[in-house]
Short mmCIF file of C-alpha atoms and ligand atoms in Angstrom, two decimals:
data_model
loop_
_atom_site.label_atom_id
_atom_site.label_comp_id
_atom_site.label_asym_id
_atom_site.label_seq_id
_atom_site.Cartn_x
_atom_site.Cartn_y
_atom_site.Cartn_z
CA UNK A 264 -69.40 57.70 78.60
CA UNK A 265 -67.38 58.69 75.43
CA UNK A 266 -66.06 56.52 72.98
CA UNK A 267 -62.94 58.23 72.11
CA UNK A 268 -59.90 55.97 70.63
CA UNK A 269 -57.62 54.79 73.75
CA UNK A 270 -54.35 54.60 72.45
CA UNK A 271 -51.19 51.85 73.19
CA UNK A 272 -48.84 55.27 74.35
CA UNK A 273 -49.11 58.80 73.62
CA UNK A 274 -47.01 61.78 74.43
CA UNK A 275 -48.64 64.10 77.16
CA UNK A 276 -47.88 67.76 77.78
CA UNK A 277 -46.57 68.16 81.50
CA UNK A 278 -47.39 72.33 81.44
CA UNK A 279 -43.87 73.24 82.28
CA UNK A 280 -42.23 72.71 78.29
CA UNK A 281 -43.44 76.43 77.49
CA UNK A 282 -41.18 78.08 79.78
CA UNK A 283 -38.23 76.49 77.97
CA UNK A 284 -39.23 76.99 74.48
CA UNK A 285 -40.10 80.52 75.04
CA UNK A 286 -36.78 80.94 76.38
CA UNK A 287 -35.18 79.39 73.38
CA UNK A 288 -37.27 81.73 70.90
CA UNK A 289 -36.44 84.95 72.80
CA UNK A 290 -33.03 84.17 72.80
CA UNK A 291 -32.70 83.02 69.15
CA UNK A 292 -31.20 79.63 70.32
CA UNK A 293 -33.30 77.95 67.75
CA UNK A 294 -30.89 75.39 66.50
CA UNK A 295 -29.13 72.34 67.26
CA UNK A 296 -27.19 72.43 70.39
CA UNK A 297 -27.67 75.71 72.95
CA UNK A 298 -28.17 76.26 76.46
CA UNK A 299 -31.74 73.81 76.69
CA UNK A 300 -29.39 70.88 75.60
CA UNK A 301 -26.51 71.72 77.67
CA UNK A 302 -29.02 71.86 80.41
CA UNK A 303 -31.06 69.01 79.64
CA UNK A 304 -27.52 66.92 79.72
CA UNK A 305 -26.95 68.15 83.05
CA UNK A 306 -30.24 67.27 84.42
CA UNK A 307 -29.80 63.48 82.94
CA UNK A 308 -26.32 63.57 84.20
CA UNK A 309 -27.72 64.22 87.61
CA UNK A 310 -30.33 61.35 87.44
CA UNK A 311 -27.56 58.87 86.62
CA UNK A 312 -24.67 57.95 88.91
CA UNK A 313 -21.67 59.99 89.03
CA UNK A 314 -19.21 59.05 86.20
CA UNK A 315 -21.79 58.97 83.40
CA UNK A 316 -21.44 61.15 80.74
CA UNK A 317 -24.52 62.09 78.45
CA UNK A 318 -25.07 63.58 75.00
CA UNK A 319 -28.30 64.66 73.68
CA UNK A 320 -29.12 63.97 70.24
CA UNK A 321 -31.87 63.89 67.65
CA UNK A 322 -32.78 60.39 68.72
CA UNK A 323 -32.37 56.81 70.21
CA UNK A 324 -31.47 55.43 67.02
CA UNK A 325 -28.41 57.86 66.19
CA UNK A 326 -27.32 56.99 69.71
CA UNK A 327 -26.68 53.58 69.03
CA UNK A 328 -25.39 54.10 65.51
CA UNK A 329 -22.66 56.60 67.32
CA UNK A 330 -22.15 53.87 69.72
CA UNK A 331 -21.05 51.68 66.97
CA UNK A 332 -18.99 54.15 65.56
CA UNK A 333 -17.56 54.89 68.86
CA UNK A 334 -16.90 51.33 69.26
CA UNK A 335 -15.26 51.11 65.55
CA UNK A 336 -17.59 48.63 64.10
CA UNK A 337 -16.94 48.79 60.18
CA UNK A 338 -18.06 46.91 56.79
CA UNK A 339 -18.27 42.87 57.69
CA UNK A 340 -17.70 43.57 61.17
CA UNK A 341 -19.91 41.02 63.17
CA UNK A 342 -22.53 42.41 65.82
CA UNK A 343 -25.05 40.60 68.00
CA UNK A 344 -28.17 41.96 68.76
CA UNK A 345 -31.44 40.63 70.41
CA UNK A 346 -33.45 39.56 67.98
CA UNK A 347 -36.92 40.39 69.64
CA UNK A 348 -36.81 44.41 69.37
CA UNK A 349 -37.98 47.06 67.60
CA UNK A 350 -36.11 47.76 64.06
CA UNK A 351 -34.25 50.59 65.72
CA UNK A 352 -32.06 48.54 67.50
CA UNK A 353 -30.43 46.57 65.01
CA UNK A 354 -30.81 48.93 61.67
CA UNK A 355 -27.67 50.77 62.94
CA UNK A 356 -25.64 47.90 62.33
CA UNK A 357 -26.72 47.83 58.78
CA UNK A 358 -25.86 51.28 58.79
CA UNK A 359 -22.29 50.59 59.39
CA UNK A 360 -22.57 47.86 56.50
CA UNK A 361 -21.68 45.28 59.50
CA UNK A 362 -23.51 42.08 59.64
CA UNK A 363 -26.09 41.36 62.57
CA UNK A 364 -25.74 38.24 64.32
CA UNK A 365 -29.13 37.50 65.88
CA UNK A 366 -29.81 36.10 69.07
CA UNK A 367 -33.20 34.53 71.01
CA UNK A 368 -34.99 35.78 74.14
CA UNK A 369 -35.31 33.59 77.48
CA UNK A 370 -38.88 33.16 78.74
CA UNK A 371 -38.30 35.32 82.06
CA UNK A 372 -37.58 39.07 81.00
CA UNK A 373 -38.51 38.24 77.29
CA UNK A 374 -34.90 39.81 76.77
CA UNK A 375 -31.50 38.53 75.18
CA UNK A 376 -31.10 34.84 76.31
CA UNK A 377 -27.59 33.85 78.06
CA UNK A 378 -27.18 30.63 76.81
CA UNK A 379 -27.78 31.36 73.06
CA UNK A 380 -25.67 34.41 73.85
CA UNK A 381 -22.79 32.16 74.74
CA UNK A 382 -23.38 29.94 71.94
CA UNK A 383 -23.41 32.23 69.35
CA UNK A 384 -20.64 34.12 70.39
CA UNK A 385 -18.39 30.73 70.41
CA UNK A 386 -19.52 29.81 67.01
CA UNK A 387 -18.64 33.11 65.56
CA UNK A 388 -15.38 33.05 66.90
CA UNK A 389 -15.04 29.29 65.72
CA UNK A 390 -16.04 30.66 62.49
CA UNK A 391 -13.42 33.31 62.50
CA UNK A 392 -14.66 36.43 63.54
CA UNK A 393 -15.11 37.70 67.41
CA UNK A 394 -18.22 39.65 67.57
CA UNK A 395 -17.43 43.77 67.97
CA UNK A 396 -20.28 44.47 70.10
CA UNK A 397 -23.41 43.03 71.97
CA UNK A 398 -26.86 44.94 71.71
CA UNK A 399 -29.03 43.76 74.67
CA UNK A 400 -32.83 45.61 75.21
CA UNK A 401 -34.62 45.94 78.49
CA UNK A 402 -37.79 45.46 76.22
CA UNK A 403 -41.34 46.94 77.25
CA UNK A 404 -39.27 48.24 80.43
CA UNK A 405 -38.13 45.04 81.79
CA UNK A 406 -34.33 45.04 82.77
CA UNK A 407 -32.50 41.86 81.07
CA UNK A 408 -30.51 39.53 83.02
CA UNK A 409 -27.91 41.99 83.76
CA UNK A 410 -25.39 39.75 85.75
CA UNK A 411 -25.78 36.47 83.65
CA UNK A 412 -25.40 38.77 80.25
CA UNK A 413 -22.84 40.79 81.54
CA UNK A 414 -20.41 38.07 82.74
CA UNK A 415 -20.43 36.19 79.41
CA UNK A 416 -19.69 39.41 77.43
CA UNK A 417 -16.64 40.15 80.13
CA UNK A 418 -15.59 36.41 79.40
CA UNK A 419 -14.87 37.30 75.55
CA UNK A 420 -14.60 40.67 76.20
CA UNK A 421 -16.95 42.04 74.36
CA UNK A 422 -18.51 45.74 74.77
CA UNK A 423 -22.21 46.03 75.52
CA UNK A 424 -24.15 48.57 74.17
CA UNK A 425 -27.85 48.71 76.37
CA UNK A 426 -30.65 49.79 74.42
CA UNK A 427 -32.73 51.24 77.05
CA UNK A 428 -35.02 53.35 74.96
CA UNK A 429 -38.12 51.95 76.57
CA UNK A 430 -36.40 51.60 80.05
CA UNK A 431 -35.82 55.19 81.23
CA UNK A 432 -36.59 54.86 84.96
CA UNK A 433 -36.10 51.10 85.25
CA UNK A 434 -33.51 49.76 87.36
CA UNK A 435 -31.79 46.40 87.97
CA UNK A 436 -30.63 45.54 91.88
CA UNK A 437 -30.99 49.41 92.63
CA UNK A 438 -29.18 50.36 89.62
CA UNK A 439 -30.76 52.30 86.76
CA UNK A 440 -30.91 51.16 83.28
CA UNK A 441 -28.80 52.72 80.83
CA UNK A 442 -25.81 52.34 82.98
CA UNK A 443 -24.35 48.75 82.75
CA UNK A 444 -23.00 48.99 79.24
CA UNK A 445 -19.80 50.48 77.73
CA UNK A 446 -22.96 52.73 76.30
CA UNK A 447 -26.43 53.09 77.08
CA UNK A 448 -28.89 55.17 75.26
CA UNK A 449 -32.27 56.24 76.01
CA UNK A 450 -34.86 57.43 73.72
CA UNK A 451 -37.54 60.39 74.03
CA UNK A 452 -39.56 59.52 71.16
CA UNK A 453 -43.38 60.61 71.59
CA UNK A 454 -44.41 57.17 72.76
CA UNK A 455 -41.96 56.83 75.40
CA UNK A 456 -41.85 57.48 79.17
CA UNK A 457 -41.10 60.85 78.60
CA UNK A 458 -40.63 62.97 75.13
CA UNK A 459 -38.46 65.37 73.58
CA UNK A 460 -40.93 65.50 70.70
CA UNK A 461 -38.17 63.43 69.31
CA UNK A 462 -34.70 62.72 70.76
CA UNK A 463 -32.29 60.39 72.44
CA UNK A 464 -29.15 60.08 74.28
CA UNK A 465 -25.85 58.48 74.41
CA UNK A 466 -24.65 57.40 78.17
CA UNK A 467 -21.13 57.08 78.11
CA UNK A 468 -18.31 56.56 81.11
CA UNK A 469 -15.95 59.41 79.90
CA UNK A 470 -16.12 62.79 79.00
CA UNK A 471 -13.84 62.12 76.12
CA UNK A 472 -16.00 59.62 74.93
CA UNK A 473 -18.98 62.21 75.09
CA UNK A 474 -17.20 64.54 73.70
CA UNK A 475 -16.41 62.71 70.76
CA UNK A 476 -20.09 61.56 70.42
CA UNK A 477 -20.73 64.83 69.93
CA UNK A 478 -18.25 65.64 67.61
CA UNK A 479 -19.41 62.87 65.15
CA UNK A 480 -23.22 64.10 66.00
CA UNK A 481 -21.92 67.77 64.51
CA UNK A 482 -20.60 66.51 61.25
CA UNK A 483 -17.21 65.83 62.80
CA UNK A 484 -15.96 69.68 61.98
CA UNK A 485 -12.05 69.71 63.04
CA UNK A 486 -10.46 72.74 64.68
CA UNK A 487 -10.06 75.03 62.11
CA UNK A 488 -11.54 78.69 61.25
CA UNK A 489 -12.89 77.25 57.93
CA UNK A 490 -14.92 73.96 57.60
CA UNK A 491 -12.23 70.95 57.89
CA UNK A 492 -13.21 67.56 57.94
CA UNK A 493 -11.05 64.54 58.27
CA UNK A 494 -13.72 62.19 59.54
CA UNK A 495 -17.36 61.42 58.34
CA UNK A 496 -20.04 62.96 60.31
CA UNK A 497 -23.32 62.89 60.82
CA UNK A 498 -26.13 65.74 61.99
CA UNK A 499 -27.40 64.30 65.20
CA UNK A 500 -27.13 66.49 67.93
CA UNK A 501 -30.72 67.76 69.58
CA UNK A 502 -32.15 70.76 68.75
CA UNK A 503 -32.77 73.28 71.63
CA UNK A 504 -36.35 73.44 71.37
CA UNK A 505 -36.46 69.41 71.66
CA UNK A 506 -34.15 69.79 74.86
CA UNK A 507 -36.63 72.45 76.17
CA UNK A 508 -39.52 69.91 75.97
CA UNK A 509 -37.24 67.35 77.46
CA UNK A 510 -36.53 69.68 80.40
CA UNK A 511 -40.55 70.15 81.13
CA UNK A 512 -41.03 66.48 80.78
CA UNK A 513 -38.10 65.88 83.35
CA UNK A 514 -40.30 67.41 85.56
CA UNK A 515 -42.87 64.71 85.56
CA UNK A 516 -40.74 61.52 84.96
CA UNK A 517 -41.00 60.19 88.14
CA UNK A 518 -45.11 60.79 87.91
CA UNK A 519 -45.21 58.95 84.27
CA UNK A 520 -43.40 55.84 85.87
CA UNK A 521 -45.49 55.65 88.72
CA UNK A 522 -48.99 55.96 86.24
CA UNK A 523 -47.19 53.35 84.02
CA UNK A 524 -46.77 50.89 87.04
CA UNK A 525 -50.18 51.44 88.30
CA UNK A 526 -51.32 50.77 84.94
CA UNK A 527 -49.71 47.59 85.32
CA UNK A 528 -51.24 47.16 88.72
CA UNK A 529 -54.65 47.73 87.36
CA UNK A 530 -53.98 45.24 84.59
CA UNK A 531 -52.79 42.75 87.33
CA UNK A 532 -56.18 43.14 89.36
CA UNK A 533 -58.18 42.62 85.89
CA UNK A 534 -56.50 39.19 84.82
CA UNK A 535 -56.41 37.59 88.28
CA UNK A 536 -58.91 35.71 87.73
CA UNK A 537 -58.82 34.79 83.85
CA UNK A 538 -56.75 31.71 83.73
CA UNK A 539 -55.74 31.59 79.99
CA UNK A 540 -53.80 34.91 80.17
CA UNK A 541 -50.15 35.62 81.84
CA UNK A 542 -49.52 39.04 82.45
CA UNK A 543 -46.00 39.69 81.88
CA UNK A 544 -44.51 40.77 85.25
CA UNK A 545 -40.94 40.44 86.90
CA UNK A 546 -39.52 37.23 88.02
CA UNK A 547 -38.27 38.89 91.22
CA UNK A 548 -37.22 41.92 93.16
CA UNK A 549 -34.00 42.31 91.22
CA UNK A 550 -35.84 43.62 88.26
CA UNK A 551 -37.74 47.08 88.74
CA UNK A 552 -39.56 47.47 85.57
CA UNK A 553 -41.03 51.39 84.52
CA UNK A 554 -43.92 49.34 82.57
CA UNK A 555 -43.41 51.41 79.64
CA UNK A 556 -46.41 48.78 78.37
CA UNK A 557 -48.50 46.41 79.73
CA UNK A 558 -48.29 43.27 77.98
CA UNK A 559 -49.97 39.83 78.16
CA UNK A 560 -49.52 36.23 76.46
CA UNK A 561 -52.89 34.47 75.35
CA UNK A 562 -52.67 30.74 74.89
CA UNK A 563 -52.69 30.85 70.89
CA UNK A 564 -52.24 33.01 68.05
CA UNK A 565 -55.70 32.82 67.34
CA UNK A 566 -57.02 33.80 70.57
CA UNK A 567 -54.63 36.94 70.56
CA UNK A 568 -56.16 37.92 67.15
CA UNK A 569 -59.53 38.02 68.42
CA UNK A 570 -59.28 39.51 71.31
CA UNK A 571 -57.02 42.39 69.34
CA UNK A 572 -59.95 42.82 66.92
CA UNK A 573 -62.51 42.73 70.01
CA UNK A 574 -60.45 45.76 71.65
CA UNK A 575 -60.31 47.54 68.12
CA UNK A 576 -64.27 47.29 67.79
CA UNK A 577 -64.20 49.12 71.20
CA UNK A 578 -62.28 51.63 69.84
CA UNK A 579 -59.20 50.50 72.15
CA UNK A 580 -55.63 50.03 70.87
CA UNK A 581 -53.60 46.92 71.32
CA UNK A 582 -50.70 45.61 69.32
CA UNK A 583 -48.87 42.45 69.12
CA UNK A 584 -45.49 42.65 70.61
CA UNK A 585 -42.51 43.18 68.49
CA UNK A 586 -41.99 40.98 65.79
CA UNK A 587 -38.33 39.28 66.01
CA UNK A 588 -35.86 40.63 63.54
CA UNK A 589 -35.05 36.82 62.58
CA UNK A 590 -38.58 36.93 61.20
CA UNK A 591 -38.29 40.04 59.43
CA UNK A 592 -37.81 40.08 55.36
CA UNK A 593 -34.85 42.99 56.36
CA UNK A 594 -33.01 40.33 58.63
CA UNK A 595 -33.89 36.95 57.66
CA UNK A 596 -30.98 35.91 56.03
CA UNK A 597 -28.78 36.70 58.75
CA UNK A 598 -27.46 34.10 61.42
CA UNK A 599 -29.95 33.51 64.29
CA UNK A 600 -29.16 31.78 67.18
CA UNK A 601 -32.13 30.72 69.50
CA UNK A 602 -35.01 28.09 69.66
CA UNK A 603 -38.83 29.69 69.39
CA UNK A 604 -38.86 31.62 72.15
CA UNK A 605 -39.14 35.09 70.82
CA UNK A 606 -40.98 33.76 67.74
CA UNK A 607 -43.70 32.40 70.22
CA UNK A 608 -44.20 35.66 72.32
CA UNK A 609 -45.09 37.64 69.00
CA UNK A 610 -47.88 34.94 68.19
CA UNK A 611 -49.16 34.80 71.23
CA UNK A 612 -48.39 38.36 72.98
CA UNK A 613 -50.45 41.61 72.82
CA UNK A 614 -49.57 45.29 74.25
CA UNK A 615 -52.22 47.03 75.93
CA UNK A 616 -53.08 50.33 76.31
CA UNK A 617 -50.50 51.99 78.87
CA UNK A 618 -50.14 55.78 78.53
CA UNK A 619 -49.32 57.72 81.79
CA UNK A 620 -52.24 59.74 81.06
CA UNK A 621 -54.68 56.61 80.80
CA UNK A 622 -57.97 57.91 82.64
CA UNK A 623 -60.12 55.73 85.09
CA UNK A 624 -62.82 55.74 82.50
CA UNK A 625 -60.55 54.28 80.03
CA UNK A 626 -59.81 51.66 82.53
CA UNK A 627 -63.36 51.02 83.04
CA UNK A 628 -63.87 50.78 79.07
CA UNK A 629 -61.21 48.50 78.89
CA UNK A 630 -62.32 46.11 81.92
CA UNK A 631 -65.24 45.59 80.33
CA UNK A 632 -63.92 44.71 77.03
CA UNK A 633 -61.51 42.12 78.88
CA UNK A 634 -64.92 40.52 81.04
CA UNK A 635 -67.26 40.63 78.22
CA UNK A 636 -64.06 38.72 75.88
CA UNK A 637 -63.61 36.20 78.52
C1 LIG B 839 -37.88 53.65 70.62
C2 LIG B 839 -36.76 52.56 70.09
C3 LIG B 839 -35.66 52.79 69.89
C4 LIG B 839 -35.17 53.90 68.97
O1 LIG B 839 -35.59 55.30 69.28
P1 LIG B 839 -35.89 56.40 68.64
O2 LIG B 839 -35.74 57.88 69.49
O3 LIG B 839 -37.08 56.58 68.16
O4 LIG B 839 -34.83 56.67 67.48
C5 LIG B 839 -34.60 52.09 70.01
N1 LIG B 839 -34.54 50.83 70.61
C6 LIG B 839 -35.86 50.50 71.27
C7 LIG B 839 -35.97 49.41 71.88
C8 LIG B 839 -36.89 51.55 71.15
O5 LIG B 839 -38.03 50.86 71.31
#
């Protein structure tokens, strides 16, 4: 058996990308925008429910930034973000010179806690500013408590940006993630469910909003023969080559989702008998996770580190969970509402190899490490 490194989550060619890339090259559409981009957007729109409009962009981060722009977030505005997430969820708040307000997770979905969300909003209003938006995240593919979180947002009339970067293919009560918010975003970064080599998309509720997003994403060019600008613009559009990769990957989306879900089942079997490890699982059937990454909780941080190092010695990559934003040097001085739920998850949690190309022999090696460790 070989001892090649087993990674957390790698991109994988589907075999369908070449045709689209060739088409782009041969037609000299080697630029941002173009026929592949249009086709990719159409496929994404068909994937989601009627009434959703998708703008293909160069990253998921740009999609979040554009959502904030479209919601009119400006300097000194306050924007709530789930604290436990990848920095890309919250960084765009700072791009706008707005103020991040960070909220803890709840233990069932590991996502934004409805109780602390309500407390945070009330307190911010009392201090003089109603938050302009809420960024809620479906972390590791697990949907957040959509009904509870959206009920609170509606009560205070605050729009939600639904960070579905890790949850393409997940659903809540049968409805696909990315469609619950005023805006949804997905990512086609190399480590996600499918890749466009890099890329992202903004999911909007009207054609008009989608068009405005594309306007901002292509340097806000006014309607004139010369280059005329009355608004600040960005270079955020997806390239025609990347869209070709995305189109090729769309053909294996369902396949990748079942492969990741099978990885989760594999870990479920492995950890069945190990009492001091808790595999992160859906709390009930309302939550359908793509299980982008399979993750576990150990009893202590020391135990977590020991296991991580043991994996590493066996040439298997594993990683602690996302470090919450309120514990990051960049964000630690911004207001935080919560307790220690996300901090404990960070201390005790570990992400395990979860790629859709994880082979049987890889699983045997992973299982051996786990069984010898416990
Ligand atoms: C990957 C990711 C993003 C950003 O997507 P990019 O395409 O890499 O810019 C945003 N939020 C979360 C939670 C992510 O995992």
